[in-house]
Amino acid sequence: QKEVEQNSGPLSVPEGAIASLNCTYSDRVSQSFFWYRQYSGKSPELIMSIYSNGDKEDGRFTAQLNKASQYVSLLIRDSQPSDSATYLCAVKSDTGRRALTFGSGTRLQVQP
Amino acid sequence: DTGVSQDPRHKITKRGQNVTFRCDPISEHNRLYWYRQTLGQGPEFLTYFQNEAQLEKSRLLSDRFSAERPKGSFSTLEIQRTEQGDSAMYLCASSWGQGDEKLFFGSGTQLSVL
């Protein structure tokens, strides 16, 4: 079982719709959760971080965390073609390790 | 703040050769990470420095890989006796190690081993 699992996609949504991206993780002591966006041929860039159960909103982005279910999601409202990218979920354990563990990413396509 | 800089952007080498990559982190960042990414996969952790101390290495990291961060500034990653399986994008990231662990990635070095 992979430590961080994501559906590879592609997830295709029409422009203006809500895109929902999901991620599950296996390490119960994980404490910090991040969403990175990676455009094709570019490096990852941080878009959201979340540490507590519940929702965290930042503009059109909402991160949701449920530690009991070991589940984190990212919602993108009013999706734009410029949101088309691969979204990487990353998790940091609370075991003293500093390294982030990344999922394989979900490719999002927003259709104009 | 000029961002994380990596050099070279691309490297083509023959199997068995040694290669070295350089990373210059954001100047005030004390933490530096090396990751490797292949097509269709997320970044895979290789090693981590806090200042000049190498504090973590992936269990998957072969003995052919070595990294340094002299004086806690730039870092180098060397791969000895390269193999075709080493072909990947090598990403460097840095962070300011207080609280929130927000990594800022460089543009990466694309390694092709022929």
mmCIF file with all atom_site columns, C-alpha atoms in Angstrom:
data_model
loop_
_atom_site.group_PDB
_atom_site.id
_atom_site.type_symbol
_atom_site.label_atom_id
_atom_site.label_alt_id
_atom_site.label_comp_id
_atom_site.label_asym_id
_atom_site.label_entity_id
_atom_site.label_seq_id
_atom_site.pdbx_PDB_ins_code
_atom_site.Cartn_x
_atom_site.Cartn_y
_atom_site.Cartn_z
_atom_site.occupancy
_atom_site.B_iso_or_equiv
_atom_site.pdbx_formal_charge
_atom_site.auth_seq_id
_atom_site.auth_comp_id
_atom_site.auth_asym_id
_atom_site.auth_atom_id
_atom_site.pdbx_PDB_model_num
ATOM 1   C CA . GLN A 1 1   ? 0.000   0.000  0.000   1.00 0.00 ? 1   GLN A CA 1
ATOM 2   C CA . LYS A 1 2   ? 1.344   3.396  -0.979  1.00 0.00 ? 2   LYS A CA 1
ATOM 3   C CA . GLU A 1 3   ? 1.732   5.890  1.846   1.00 0.00 ? 3   GLU A CA 1
ATOM 4   C CA . VAL A 1 4   ? -0.191  8.579  -0.046  1.00 0.00 ? 4   VAL A CA 1
ATOM 5   C CA . GLU A 1 5   ? -2.708  7.576  -2.692  1.00 0.00 ? 5   GLU A CA 1
ATOM 6   C CA . GLN A 1 6   ? -4.355  9.670  -5.348  1.00 0.00 ? 6   GLN A CA 1
ATOM 7   C CA . ASN A 1 7   ? -6.408  8.831  -8.393  1.00 0.00 ? 7   ASN A CA 1
ATOM 8   C CA . SER A 1 8   ? -4.168  9.596  -11.371 1.00 0.00 ? 8   SER A CA 1
ATOM 9   C CA . GLY A 1 9   ? -7.055  10.892 -13.484 1.00 0.00 ? 9   GLY A CA 1
ATOM 10  C CA . PRO A 1 10  ? -7.407  12.700 -15.708 1.00 0.00 ? 10  PRO A CA 1
ATOM 11  C CA . LEU A 1 11  ? -10.273 14.426 -13.969 1.00 0.00 ? 11  LEU A CA 1
ATOM 12  C CA . SER A 1 12  ? -12.119 16.450 -16.544 1.00 0.00 ? 12  SER A CA 1
ATOM 13  C CA . VAL A 1 13  ? -14.500 19.245 -15.519 1.00 0.00 ? 13  VAL A CA 1
ATOM 14  C CA . PRO A 1 14  ? -16.135 22.027 -17.505 1.00 0.00 ? 14  PRO A CA 1
ATOM 15  C CA . GLU A 1 15  ? -15.083 25.614 -16.955 1.00 0.00 ? 15  GLU A CA 1
ATOM 16  C CA . GLY A 1 16  ? -16.907 27.131 -13.989 1.00 0.00 ? 16  GLY A CA 1
ATOM 17  C CA . ALA A 1 17  ? -17.577 23.797 -12.280 1.00 0.00 ? 17  ALA A CA 1
ATOM 18  C CA . ILE A 1 18  ? -16.216 22.561 -8.969  1.00 0.00 ? 18  ILE A CA 1
ATOM 19  C CA . ALA A 1 19  ? -13.262 20.192 -9.212  1.00 0.00 ? 19  ALA A CA 1
ATOM 20  C CA . SER A 1 20  ? -12.882 17.750 -6.341  1.00 0.00 ? 20  SER A CA 1
ATOM 21  C CA . LEU A 1 21  ? -9.512  16.095 -5.792  1.00 0.00 ? 21  LEU A CA 1
ATOM 22  C CA . ASN A 1 22  ? -9.027  13.377 -3.206  1.00 0.00 ? 22  ASN A CA 1
ATOM 23  C CA . CYS A 1 23  ? -6.124  11.877 -1.313  1.00 0.00 ? 23  CYS A CA 1
ATOM 24  C CA . THR A 1 24  ? -5.826  9.129  1.297   1.00 0.00 ? 24  THR A CA 1
ATOM 25  C CA . TYR A 1 25  ? -2.835  8.416  3.490   1.00 0.00 ? 25  TYR A CA 1
ATOM 26  C CA . SER A 1 26  ? -1.765  5.403  5.493   1.00 0.00 ? 26  SER A CA 1
ATOM 27  C CA . ASP A 1 27  ? 0.316   6.841  8.350   1.00 0.00 ? 27  ASP A CA 1
ATOM 28  C CA . ARG A 1 28  ? -1.970  7.638  11.272  1.00 0.00 ? 28  ARG A CA 1
ATOM 29  C CA . VAL A 1 29  ? 0.581   9.955  12.885  1.00 0.00 ? 29  VAL A CA 1
ATOM 30  C CA . SER A 1 30  ? 0.560   12.260 9.875   1.00 0.00 ? 30  SER A CA 1
ATOM 31  C CA . GLN A 1 31  ? -0.017  15.796 11.062  1.00 0.00 ? 31  GLN A CA 1
ATOM 32  C CA . SER A 1 32  ? 0.583   18.192 8.188   1.00 0.00 ? 32  SER A CA 1
ATOM 33  C CA . PHE A 1 33  ? -1.028  18.062 4.784   1.00 0.00 ? 33  PHE A CA 1
ATOM 34  C CA . PHE A 1 34  ? -0.252  20.026 1.656   1.00 0.00 ? 34  PHE A CA 1
ATOM 35  C CA . TRP A 1 35  ? -1.568  20.450 -1.855  1.00 0.00 ? 35  TRP A CA 1
ATOM 36  C CA . TYR A 1 36  ? 0.904   21.320 -4.587  1.00 0.00 ? 36  TYR A CA 1
ATOM 37  C CA . ARG A 1 37  ? 0.084   22.233 -8.171  1.00 0.00 ? 37  ARG A CA 1
ATOM 38  C CA . GLN A 1 38  ? 2.459   21.185 -10.938 1.00 0.00 ? 38  GLN A CA 1
ATOM 39  C CA . TYR A 1 39  ? 2.063   22.441 -14.467 1.00 0.00 ? 39  TYR A CA 1
ATOM 40  C CA . SER A 1 40  ? 3.497   20.244 -17.198 1.00 0.00 ? 40  SER A CA 1
ATOM 41  C CA . GLY A 1 41  ? 7.249   20.646 -17.353 1.00 0.00 ? 41  GLY A CA 1
ATOM 42  C CA . LYS A 1 42  ? 7.362   22.840 -14.262 1.00 0.00 ? 42  LYS A CA 1
ATOM 43  C CA . SER A 1 43  ? 8.187   22.277 -10.618 1.00 0.00 ? 43  SER A CA 1
ATOM 44  C CA . PRO A 1 44  ? 5.570   21.891 -7.877  1.00 0.00 ? 44  PRO A CA 1
ATOM 45  C CA . GLU A 1 45  ? 4.221   25.002 -6.178  1.00 0.00 ? 45  GLU A CA 1
ATOM 46  C CA . LEU A 1 46  ? 2.401   25.081 -2.866  1.00 0.00 ? 46  LEU A CA 1
ATOM 47  C CA . ILE A 1 47  ? -1.233  26.143 -3.008  1.00 0.00 ? 47  ILE A CA 1
ATOM 48  C CA . MET A 1 48  ? -2.734  24.992 0.309   1.00 0.00 ? 48  MET A CA 1
ATOM 49  C CA . SER A 1 49  ? -1.736  23.585 3.665   1.00 0.00 ? 49  SER A CA 1
ATOM 50  C CA . ILE A 1 50  ? -4.026  22.158 6.355   1.00 0.00 ? 50  ILE A CA 1
ATOM 51  C CA . TYR A 1 51  ? -3.294  20.825 9.821   1.00 0.00 ? 51  TYR A CA 1
ATOM 52  C CA . SER A 1 52  ? -6.631  20.468 11.646  1.00 0.00 ? 52  SER A CA 1
ATOM 53  C CA . ASN A 1 53  ? -9.780  18.542 10.883  1.00 0.00 ? 53  ASN A CA 1
ATOM 54  C CA . GLY A 1 54  ? -12.338 20.495 8.909   1.00 0.00 ? 54  GLY A CA 1
ATOM 55  C CA . ASP A 1 55  ? -12.208 22.939 6.052   1.00 0.00 ? 55  ASP A CA 1
ATOM 56  C CA . LYS A 1 56  ? -9.729  25.654 5.173   1.00 0.00 ? 56  LYS A CA 1
ATOM 57  C CA . GLU A 1 57  ? -10.582 28.132 2.455   1.00 0.00 ? 57  GLU A CA 1
ATOM 58  C CA . ASP A 1 58  ? -8.253  30.309 0.386   1.00 0.00 ? 58  ASP A CA 1
ATOM 59  C CA . GLY A 1 59  ? -9.879  32.087 -2.518  1.00 0.00 ? 59  GLY A CA 1
ATOM 60  C CA . ARG A 1 60  ? -11.300 29.519 -4.915  1.00 0.00 ? 60  ARG A CA 1
ATOM 61  C CA . PHE A 1 61  ? -9.532  26.677 -3.091  1.00 0.00 ? 61  PHE A CA 1
ATOM 62  C CA . THR A 1 62  ? -10.851 24.718 -0.105  1.00 0.00 ? 62  THR A CA 1
ATOM 63  C CA . ALA A 1 63  ? -8.860  21.996 1.600   1.00 0.00 ? 63  ALA A CA 1
ATOM 64  C CA . GLN A 1 64  ? -10.736 19.457 3.700   1.00 0.00 ? 64  GLN A CA 1
ATOM 65  C CA . LEU A 1 65  ? -9.160  17.153 6.257   1.00 0.00 ? 65  LEU A CA 1
ATOM 66  C CA . ASN A 1 66  ? -10.613 14.147 8.073   1.00 0.00 ? 66  ASN A CA 1
ATOM 67  C CA . LYS A 1 67  ? -7.921  12.501 10.196  1.00 0.00 ? 67  LYS A CA 1
ATOM 68  C CA . ALA A 1 68  ? -10.222 9.743  11.437  1.00 0.00 ? 68  ALA A CA 1
ATOM 69  C CA . SER A 1 69  ? -10.782 8.622  7.854   1.00 0.00 ? 69  SER A CA 1
ATOM 70  C CA . GLN A 1 70  ? -7.188  9.505  6.837   1.00 0.00 ? 70  GLN A CA 1
ATOM 71  C CA . TYR A 1 71  ? -8.554  11.553 4.000   1.00 0.00 ? 71  TYR A CA 1
ATOM 72  C CA . VAL A 1 72  ? -7.733  14.984 2.600   1.00 0.00 ? 72  VAL A CA 1
ATOM 73  C CA . SER A 1 73  ? -9.344  16.693 -0.347  1.00 0.00 ? 73  SER A CA 1
ATOM 74  C CA . LEU A 1 74  ? -9.045  19.843 -2.407  1.00 0.00 ? 74  LEU A CA 1
ATOM 75  C CA . LEU A 1 75  ? -11.997 21.629 -3.933  1.00 0.00 ? 75  LEU A CA 1
ATOM 76  C CA . ILE A 1 76  ? -11.489 24.166 -6.687  1.00 0.00 ? 76  ILE A CA 1
ATOM 77  C CA . ARG A 1 77  ? -14.521 26.360 -7.252  1.00 0.00 ? 77  ARG A CA 1
ATOM 78  C CA . ASP A 1 78  ? -15.223 28.141 -10.543 1.00 0.00 ? 78  ASP A CA 1
ATOM 79  C CA . SER A 1 79  ? -12.575 26.042 -12.280 1.00 0.00 ? 79  SER A CA 1
ATOM 80  C CA . GLN A 1 80  ? -10.632 27.817 -15.006 1.00 0.00 ? 80  GLN A CA 1
ATOM 81  C CA . PRO A 1 81  ? -8.650  26.365 -17.916 1.00 0.00 ? 81  PRO A CA 1
ATOM 82  C CA . SER A 1 82  ? -5.556  27.787 -16.181 1.00 0.00 ? 82  SER A CA 1
ATOM 83  C CA . ASP A 1 83  ? -6.230  25.362 -13.314 1.00 0.00 ? 83  ASP A CA 1
ATOM 84  C CA . SER A 1 84  ? -5.404  22.473 -15.649 1.00 0.00 ? 84  SER A CA 1
ATOM 85  C CA . ALA A 1 85  ? -2.390  20.848 -14.014 1.00 0.00 ? 85  ALA A CA 1
ATOM 86  C CA . THR A 1 86  ? -1.383  17.911 -11.854 1.00 0.00 ? 86  THR A CA 1
ATOM 87  C CA . TYR A 1 87  ? -2.292  18.300 -8.198  1.00 0.00 ? 87  TYR A CA 1
ATOM 88  C CA . LEU A 1 88  ? 0.002   16.597 -5.723  1.00 0.00 ? 88  LEU A CA 1
ATOM 89  C CA . CYS A 1 89  ? -1.040  15.695 -2.209  1.00 0.00 ? 89  CYS A CA 1
ATOM 90  C CA . ALA A 1 90  ? 1.816   15.702 0.324   1.00 0.00 ? 90  ALA A CA 1
ATOM 91  C CA . VAL A 1 91  ? 1.870   14.500 3.902   1.00 0.00 ? 91  VAL A CA 1
ATOM 92  C CA . LYS A 1 92  ? 4.300   15.032 6.768   1.00 0.00 ? 92  LYS A CA 1
ATOM 93  C CA . SER A 1 93  ? 4.465   12.581 9.619   1.00 0.00 ? 93  SER A CA 1
ATOM 94  C CA . ASP A 1 94  ? 4.786   13.595 13.237  1.00 0.00 ? 94  ASP A CA 1
ATOM 95  C CA . THR A 1 95  ? 7.461   10.981 13.896  1.00 0.00 ? 95  THR A CA 1
ATOM 96  C CA . GLY A 1 96  ? 10.304  13.460 13.695  1.00 0.00 ? 96  GLY A CA 1
ATOM 97  C CA . ARG A 1 97  ? 10.909  12.974 9.998   1.00 0.00 ? 97  ARG A CA 1
ATOM 98  C CA . ARG A 1 98  ? 10.949  16.266 8.154   1.00 0.00 ? 98  ARG A CA 1
ATOM 99  C CA . ALA A 1 99  ? 10.477  14.915 4.658   1.00 0.00 ? 99  ALA A CA 1
ATOM 100 C CA . LEU A 1 100 ? 7.169   15.242 2.874   1.00 0.00 ? 100 LEU A CA 1
ATOM 101 C CA . THR A 1 101 ? 5.721   12.139 1.248   1.00 0.00 ? 101 THR A CA 1
ATOM 102 C CA . PHE A 1 102 ? 3.996   12.911 -2.032  1.00 0.00 ? 102 PHE A CA 1
ATOM 103 C CA . GLY A 1 103 ? 1.260   11.095 -3.847  1.00 0.00 ? 103 GLY A CA 1
ATOM 104 C CA . SER A 1 104 ? 1.524   10.452 -7.576  1.00 0.00 ? 104 SER A CA 1
ATOM 105 C CA . GLY A 1 105 ? -0.821  13.320 -8.339  1.00 0.00 ? 105 GLY A CA 1
ATOM 106 C CA . THR A 1 106 ? -4.168  13.775 -10.059 1.00 0.00 ? 106 THR A CA 1
ATOM 107 C CA . ARG A 1 107 ? -4.206  15.363 -13.477 1.00 0.00 ? 107 ARG A CA 1
ATOM 108 C CA . LEU A 1 108 ? -6.989  17.926 -13.787 1.00 0.00 ? 108 LEU A CA 1
ATOM 109 C CA . GLN A 1 109 ? -8.303  19.098 -17.140 1.00 0.00 ? 109 GLN A CA 1
ATOM 110 C CA . VAL A 1 110 ? -10.679 22.067 -17.195 1.00 0.00 ? 110 VAL A CA 1
ATOM 111 C CA . GLN A 1 111 ? -12.565 22.168 -20.467 1.00 0.00 ? 111 GLN A CA 1
ATOM 112 C CA . PRO A 1 112 ? -13.374 25.673 -21.820 1.00 0.00 ? 112 PRO A CA 1
ATOM 113 C CA . ASP B 2 1   ? 14.340  36.670 -3.074  1.00 0.00 ? 1   ASP B CA 1
ATOM 114 C CA . THR B 2 2   ? 15.353  35.077 -6.330  1.00 0.00 ? 2   THR B CA 1
ATOM 115 C CA . GLY B 2 3   ? 13.867  31.656 -5.632  1.00 0.00 ? 3   GLY B CA 1
ATOM 116 C CA . VAL B 2 4   ? 15.576  28.282 -5.600  1.00 0.00 ? 4   VAL B CA 1
ATOM 117 C CA . SER B 2 5   ? 18.111  27.963 -8.379  1.00 0.00 ? 5   SER B CA 1
ATOM 118 C CA . GLN B 2 6   ? 19.343  24.686 -9.867  1.00 0.00 ? 6   GLN B CA 1
ATOM 119 C CA . ASP B 2 7   ? 22.120  24.030 -12.306 1.00 0.00 ? 7   ASP B CA 1
ATOM 120 C CA . PRO B 2 8   ? 22.304  22.580 -14.874 1.00 0.00 ? 8   PRO B CA 1
ATOM 121 C CA . ARG B 2 9   ? 18.740  22.455 -16.218 1.00 0.00 ? 9   ARG B CA 1
ATOM 122 C CA . HIS B 2 10  ? 19.512  19.422 -18.336 1.00 0.00 ? 10  HIS B CA 1
ATOM 123 C CA . LYS B 2 11  ? 22.244  16.807 -18.191 1.00 0.00 ? 11  LYS B CA 1
ATOM 124 C CA . ILE B 2 12  ? 22.829  13.980 -20.631 1.00 0.00 ? 12  ILE B CA 1
ATOM 125 C CA . THR B 2 13  ? 25.422  11.442 -19.664 1.00 0.00 ? 13  THR B CA 1
ATOM 126 C CA . LYS B 2 14  ? 26.553  7.961  -20.540 1.00 0.00 ? 14  LYS B CA 1
ATOM 127 C CA . ARG B 2 15  ? 26.004  5.051  -18.214 1.00 0.00 ? 15  ARG B CA 1
ATOM 128 C CA . GLY B 2 16  ? 28.856  4.714  -15.758 1.00 0.00 ? 16  GLY B CA 1
ATOM 129 C CA . GLN B 2 17  ? 29.780  8.384  -15.701 1.00 0.00 ? 17  GLN B CA 1
ATOM 130 C CA . ASN B 2 18  ? 29.578  10.583 -12.602 1.00 0.00 ? 18  ASN B CA 1
ATOM 131 C CA . VAL B 2 19  ? 27.359  13.659 -12.514 1.00 0.00 ? 19  VAL B CA 1
ATOM 132 C CA . THR B 2 20  ? 27.013  16.525 -10.056 1.00 0.00 ? 20  THR B CA 1
ATOM 133 C CA . PHE B 2 21  ? 24.117  18.925 -9.655  1.00 0.00 ? 21  PHE B CA 1
ATOM 134 C CA . ARG B 2 22  ? 24.015  22.200 -7.763  1.00 0.00 ? 22  ARG B CA 1
ATOM 135 C CA . CYS B 2 23  ? 21.220  23.859 -5.824  1.00 0.00 ? 23  CYS B CA 1
ATOM 136 C CA . ASP B 2 24  ? 21.161  27.391 -4.442  1.00 0.00 ? 24  ASP B CA 1
ATOM 137 C CA . PRO B 2 25  ? 18.281  27.758 -1.983  1.00 0.00 ? 25  PRO B CA 1
ATOM 138 C CA . ILE B 2 26  ? 16.404  30.912 -1.056  1.00 0.00 ? 26  ILE B CA 1
ATOM 139 C CA . SER B 2 27  ? 18.991  32.837 0.918   1.00 0.00 ? 27  SER B CA 1
ATOM 140 C CA . GLU B 2 28  ? 17.303  32.916 4.333   1.00 0.00 ? 28  GLU B CA 1
ATOM 141 C CA . HIS B 2 29  ? 16.137  29.282 4.196   1.00 0.00 ? 29  HIS B CA 1
ATOM 142 C CA . ASN B 2 30  ? 18.006  26.938 6.503   1.00 0.00 ? 30  ASN B CA 1
ATOM 143 C CA . ARG B 2 31  ? 16.446  23.687 5.291   1.00 0.00 ? 31  ARG B CA 1
ATOM 144 C CA . LEU B 2 32  ? 17.245  22.109 1.953   1.00 0.00 ? 32  LEU B CA 1
ATOM 145 C CA . TYR B 2 33  ? 15.781  18.993 0.363   1.00 0.00 ? 33  TYR B CA 1
ATOM 146 C CA . TRP B 2 34  ? 16.563  16.872 -2.648  1.00 0.00 ? 34  TRP B CA 1
ATOM 147 C CA . TYR B 2 35  ? 13.762  14.994 -4.371  1.00 0.00 ? 35  TYR B CA 1
ATOM 148 C CA . ARG B 2 36  ? 13.633  12.904 -7.513  1.00 0.00 ? 36  ARG B CA 1
ATOM 149 C CA . GLN B 2 37  ? 10.638  12.747 -9.846  1.00 0.00 ? 37  GLN B CA 1
ATOM 150 C CA . THR B 2 38  ? 9.911   10.455 -12.772 1.00 0.00 ? 38  THR B CA 1
ATOM 151 C CA . LEU B 2 39  ? 7.136   10.857 -15.305 1.00 0.00 ? 39  LEU B CA 1
ATOM 152 C CA . GLY B 2 40  ? 3.695   10.262 -13.837 1.00 0.00 ? 40  GLY B CA 1
ATOM 153 C CA . GLN B 2 41  ? 4.962   10.045 -10.274 1.00 0.00 ? 41  GLN B CA 1
ATOM 154 C CA . GLY B 2 42  ? 5.159   12.477 -7.403  1.00 0.00 ? 42  GLY B CA 1
ATOM 155 C CA . PRO B 2 43  ? 8.469   13.719 -6.040  1.00 0.00 ? 43  PRO B CA 1
ATOM 156 C CA . GLU B 2 44  ? 10.360  11.053 -4.100  1.00 0.00 ? 44  GLU B CA 1
ATOM 157 C CA . PHE B 2 45  ? 12.412  12.176 -1.120  1.00 0.00 ? 45  PHE B CA 1
ATOM 158 C CA . LEU B 2 46  ? 16.176  11.655 -1.303  1.00 0.00 ? 46  LEU B CA 1
ATOM 159 C CA . THR B 2 47  ? 17.816  13.654 1.471   1.00 0.00 ? 47  THR B CA 1
ATOM 160 C CA . TYR B 2 48  ? 17.454  16.674 3.764   1.00 0.00 ? 48  TYR B CA 1
ATOM 161 C CA . PHE B 2 49  ? 19.818  19.219 5.299   1.00 0.00 ? 49  PHE B CA 1
ATOM 162 C CA . GLN B 2 50  ? 19.331  21.627 8.137   1.00 0.00 ? 50  GLN B CA 1
ATOM 163 C CA . ASN B 2 51  ? 22.068  24.197 7.719   1.00 0.00 ? 51  ASN B CA 1
ATOM 164 C CA . GLU B 2 52  ? 25.150  22.114 6.884   1.00 0.00 ? 52  GLU B CA 1
ATOM 165 C CA . ALA B 2 53  ? 24.010  18.960 8.661   1.00 0.00 ? 53  ALA B CA 1
ATOM 166 C CA . GLN B 2 54  ? 22.539  16.130 6.618   1.00 0.00 ? 54  GLN B CA 1
ATOM 167 C CA . LEU B 2 55  ? 19.759  14.934 8.928   1.00 0.00 ? 55  LEU B CA 1
ATOM 168 C CA . GLU B 2 56  ? 17.777  12.511 6.796   1.00 0.00 ? 56  GLU B CA 1
ATOM 169 C CA . LYS B 2 57  ? 18.466  10.157 3.941   1.00 0.00 ? 57  LYS B CA 1
ATOM 170 C CA . SER B 2 58  ? 15.945  7.984  2.186   1.00 0.00 ? 58  SER B CA 1
ATOM 171 C CA . ARG B 2 59  ? 16.317  4.274  2.745   1.00 0.00 ? 59  ARG B CA 1
ATOM 172 C CA . LEU B 2 60  ? 16.046  3.972  -1.016  1.00 0.00 ? 60  LEU B CA 1
ATOM 173 C CA . LEU B 2 61  ? 19.112  6.153  -1.587  1.00 0.00 ? 61  LEU B CA 1
ATOM 174 C CA . SER B 2 62  ? 21.873  4.110  -3.145  1.00 0.00 ? 62  SER B CA 1
ATOM 175 C CA . ASP B 2 63  ? 25.471  4.421  -1.963  1.00 0.00 ? 63  ASP B CA 1
ATOM 176 C CA . ARG B 2 64  ? 26.186  5.899  -5.380  1.00 0.00 ? 64  ARG B CA 1
ATOM 177 C CA . PHE B 2 65  ? 24.370  9.056  -4.316  1.00 0.00 ? 65  PHE B CA 1
ATOM 178 C CA . SER B 2 66  ? 26.016  11.621 -2.082  1.00 0.00 ? 66  SER B CA 1
ATOM 179 C CA . ALA B 2 67  ? 25.006  15.114 -1.130  1.00 0.00 ? 67  ALA B CA 1
ATOM 180 C CA . GLU B 2 68  ? 26.755  17.958 0.615   1.00 0.00 ? 68  GLU B CA 1
ATOM 181 C CA . ARG B 2 69  ? 25.854  21.378 1.858   1.00 0.00 ? 69  ARG B CA 1
ATOM 182 C CA . PRO B 2 70  ? 29.082  23.046 2.923   1.00 0.00 ? 70  PRO B CA 1
ATOM 183 C CA . LYS B 2 71  ? 28.631  26.171 5.045   1.00 0.00 ? 71  LYS B CA 1
ATOM 184 C CA . GLY B 2 72  ? 24.883  25.665 5.012   1.00 0.00 ? 72  GLY B CA 1
ATOM 185 C CA . SER B 2 73  ? 24.360  27.543 1.765   1.00 0.00 ? 73  SER B CA 1
ATOM 186 C CA . PHE B 2 74  ? 24.333  25.838 -1.643  1.00 0.00 ? 74  PHE B CA 1
ATOM 187 C CA . SER B 2 75  ? 24.147  22.064 -1.965  1.00 0.00 ? 75  SER B CA 1
ATOM 188 C CA . THR B 2 76  ? 25.502  19.547 -4.426  1.00 0.00 ? 76  THR B CA 1
ATOM 189 C CA . LEU B 2 77  ? 24.141  16.124 -5.306  1.00 0.00 ? 77  LEU B CA 1
ATOM 190 C CA . GLU B 2 78  ? 26.547  13.686 -6.911  1.00 0.00 ? 78  GLU B CA 1
ATOM 191 C CA . ILE B 2 79  ? 25.614  10.434 -8.584  1.00 0.00 ? 79  ILE B CA 1
ATOM 192 C CA . GLN B 2 80  ? 28.488  8.067  -9.220  1.00 0.00 ? 80  GLN B CA 1
ATOM 193 C CA . ARG B 2 81  ? 28.504  5.339  -11.867 1.00 0.00 ? 81  ARG B CA 1
ATOM 194 C CA . THR B 2 82  ? 25.179  6.442  -13.286 1.00 0.00 ? 82  THR B CA 1
ATOM 195 C CA . GLU B 2 83  ? 22.643  3.857  -14.404 1.00 0.00 ? 83  GLU B CA 1
ATOM 196 C CA . GLN B 2 84  ? 19.750  4.216  -16.816 1.00 0.00 ? 84  GLN B CA 1
ATOM 197 C CA . GLY B 2 85  ? 17.370  3.962  -13.864 1.00 0.00 ? 85  GLY B CA 1
ATOM 198 C CA . ASP B 2 86  ? 18.807  7.207  -12.519 1.00 0.00 ? 86  ASP B CA 1
ATOM 199 C CA . SER B 2 87  ? 17.162  9.109  -15.363 1.00 0.00 ? 87  SER B CA 1
ATOM 200 C CA . ALA B 2 88  ? 14.727  11.502 -13.705 1.00 0.00 ? 88  ALA B CA 1
ATOM 201 C CA . MET B 2 89  ? 14.087  15.105 -12.760 1.00 0.00 ? 89  MET B CA 1
ATOM 202 C CA . TYR B 2 90  ? 16.107  16.009 -9.667  1.00 0.00 ? 90  TYR B CA 1
ATOM 203 C CA . LEU B 2 91  ? 14.345  18.677 -7.670  1.00 0.00 ? 91  LEU B CA 1
ATOM 204 C CA . CYS B 2 92  ? 15.788  20.812 -4.925  1.00 0.00 ? 92  CYS B CA 1
ATOM 205 C CA . ALA B 2 93  ? 13.548  22.547 -2.411  1.00 0.00 ? 93  ALA B CA 1
ATOM 206 C CA . SER B 2 94  ? 14.188  24.830 0.521   1.00 0.00 ? 94  SER B CA 1
ATOM 207 C CA . SER B 2 95  ? 12.223  26.055 3.486   1.00 0.00 ? 95  SER B CA 1
ATOM 208 C CA . TRP B 2 96  ? 12.513  28.310 6.498   1.00 0.00 ? 96  TRP B CA 1
ATOM 209 C CA . GLY B 2 97  ? 12.432  25.867 9.345   1.00 0.00 ? 97  GLY B CA 1
ATOM 210 C CA . GLN B 2 98  ? 10.065  27.435 11.770  1.00 0.00 ? 98  GLN B CA 1
ATOM 211 C CA . GLY B 2 99  ? 6.657   25.874 12.158  1.00 0.00 ? 99  GLY B CA 1
ATOM 212 C CA . ASP B 2 100 ? 4.927   25.527 8.842   1.00 0.00 ? 100 ASP B CA 1
ATOM 213 C CA . GLU B 2 101 ? 6.898   23.344 6.451   1.00 0.00 ? 101 GLU B CA 1
ATOM 214 C CA . LYS B 2 102 ? 6.325   25.127 3.157   1.00 0.00 ? 102 LYS B CA 1
ATOM 215 C CA . LEU B 2 103 ? 8.716   23.873 0.526   1.00 0.00 ? 103 LEU B CA 1
ATOM 216 C CA . PHE B 2 104 ? 9.757   26.072 -2.368  1.00 0.00 ? 104 PHE B CA 1
ATOM 217 C CA . PHE B 2 105 ? 11.007  24.055 -5.312  1.00 0.00 ? 105 PHE B CA 1
ATOM 218 C CA . GLY B 2 106 ? 13.589  24.904 -7.912  1.00 0.00 ? 106 GLY B CA 1
ATOM 219 C CA . SER B 2 107 ? 13.075  24.219 -11.605 1.00 0.00 ? 107 SER B CA 1
ATOM 220 C CA . GLY B 2 108 ? 14.953  20.953 -11.378 1.00 0.00 ? 108 GLY B CA 1
ATOM 221 C CA . THR B 2 109 ? 17.740  19.223 -13.272 1.00 0.00 ? 109 THR B CA 1
ATOM 222 C CA . GLN B 2 110 ? 16.575  16.726 -15.888 1.00 0.00 ? 110 GLN B CA 1
ATOM 223 C CA . LEU B 2 111 ? 19.040  13.840 -16.039 1.00 0.00 ? 111 LEU B CA 1
ATOM 224 C CA . SER B 2 112 ? 19.121  11.470 -18.991 1.00 0.00 ? 112 SER B CA 1
ATOM 225 C CA . VAL B 2 113 ? 21.435  8.479  -18.744 1.00 0.00 ? 113 VAL B CA 1
ATOM 226 C CA . LEU B 2 114 ? 22.096  6.842  -22.113 1.00 0.00 ? 114 LEU B CA 1
#
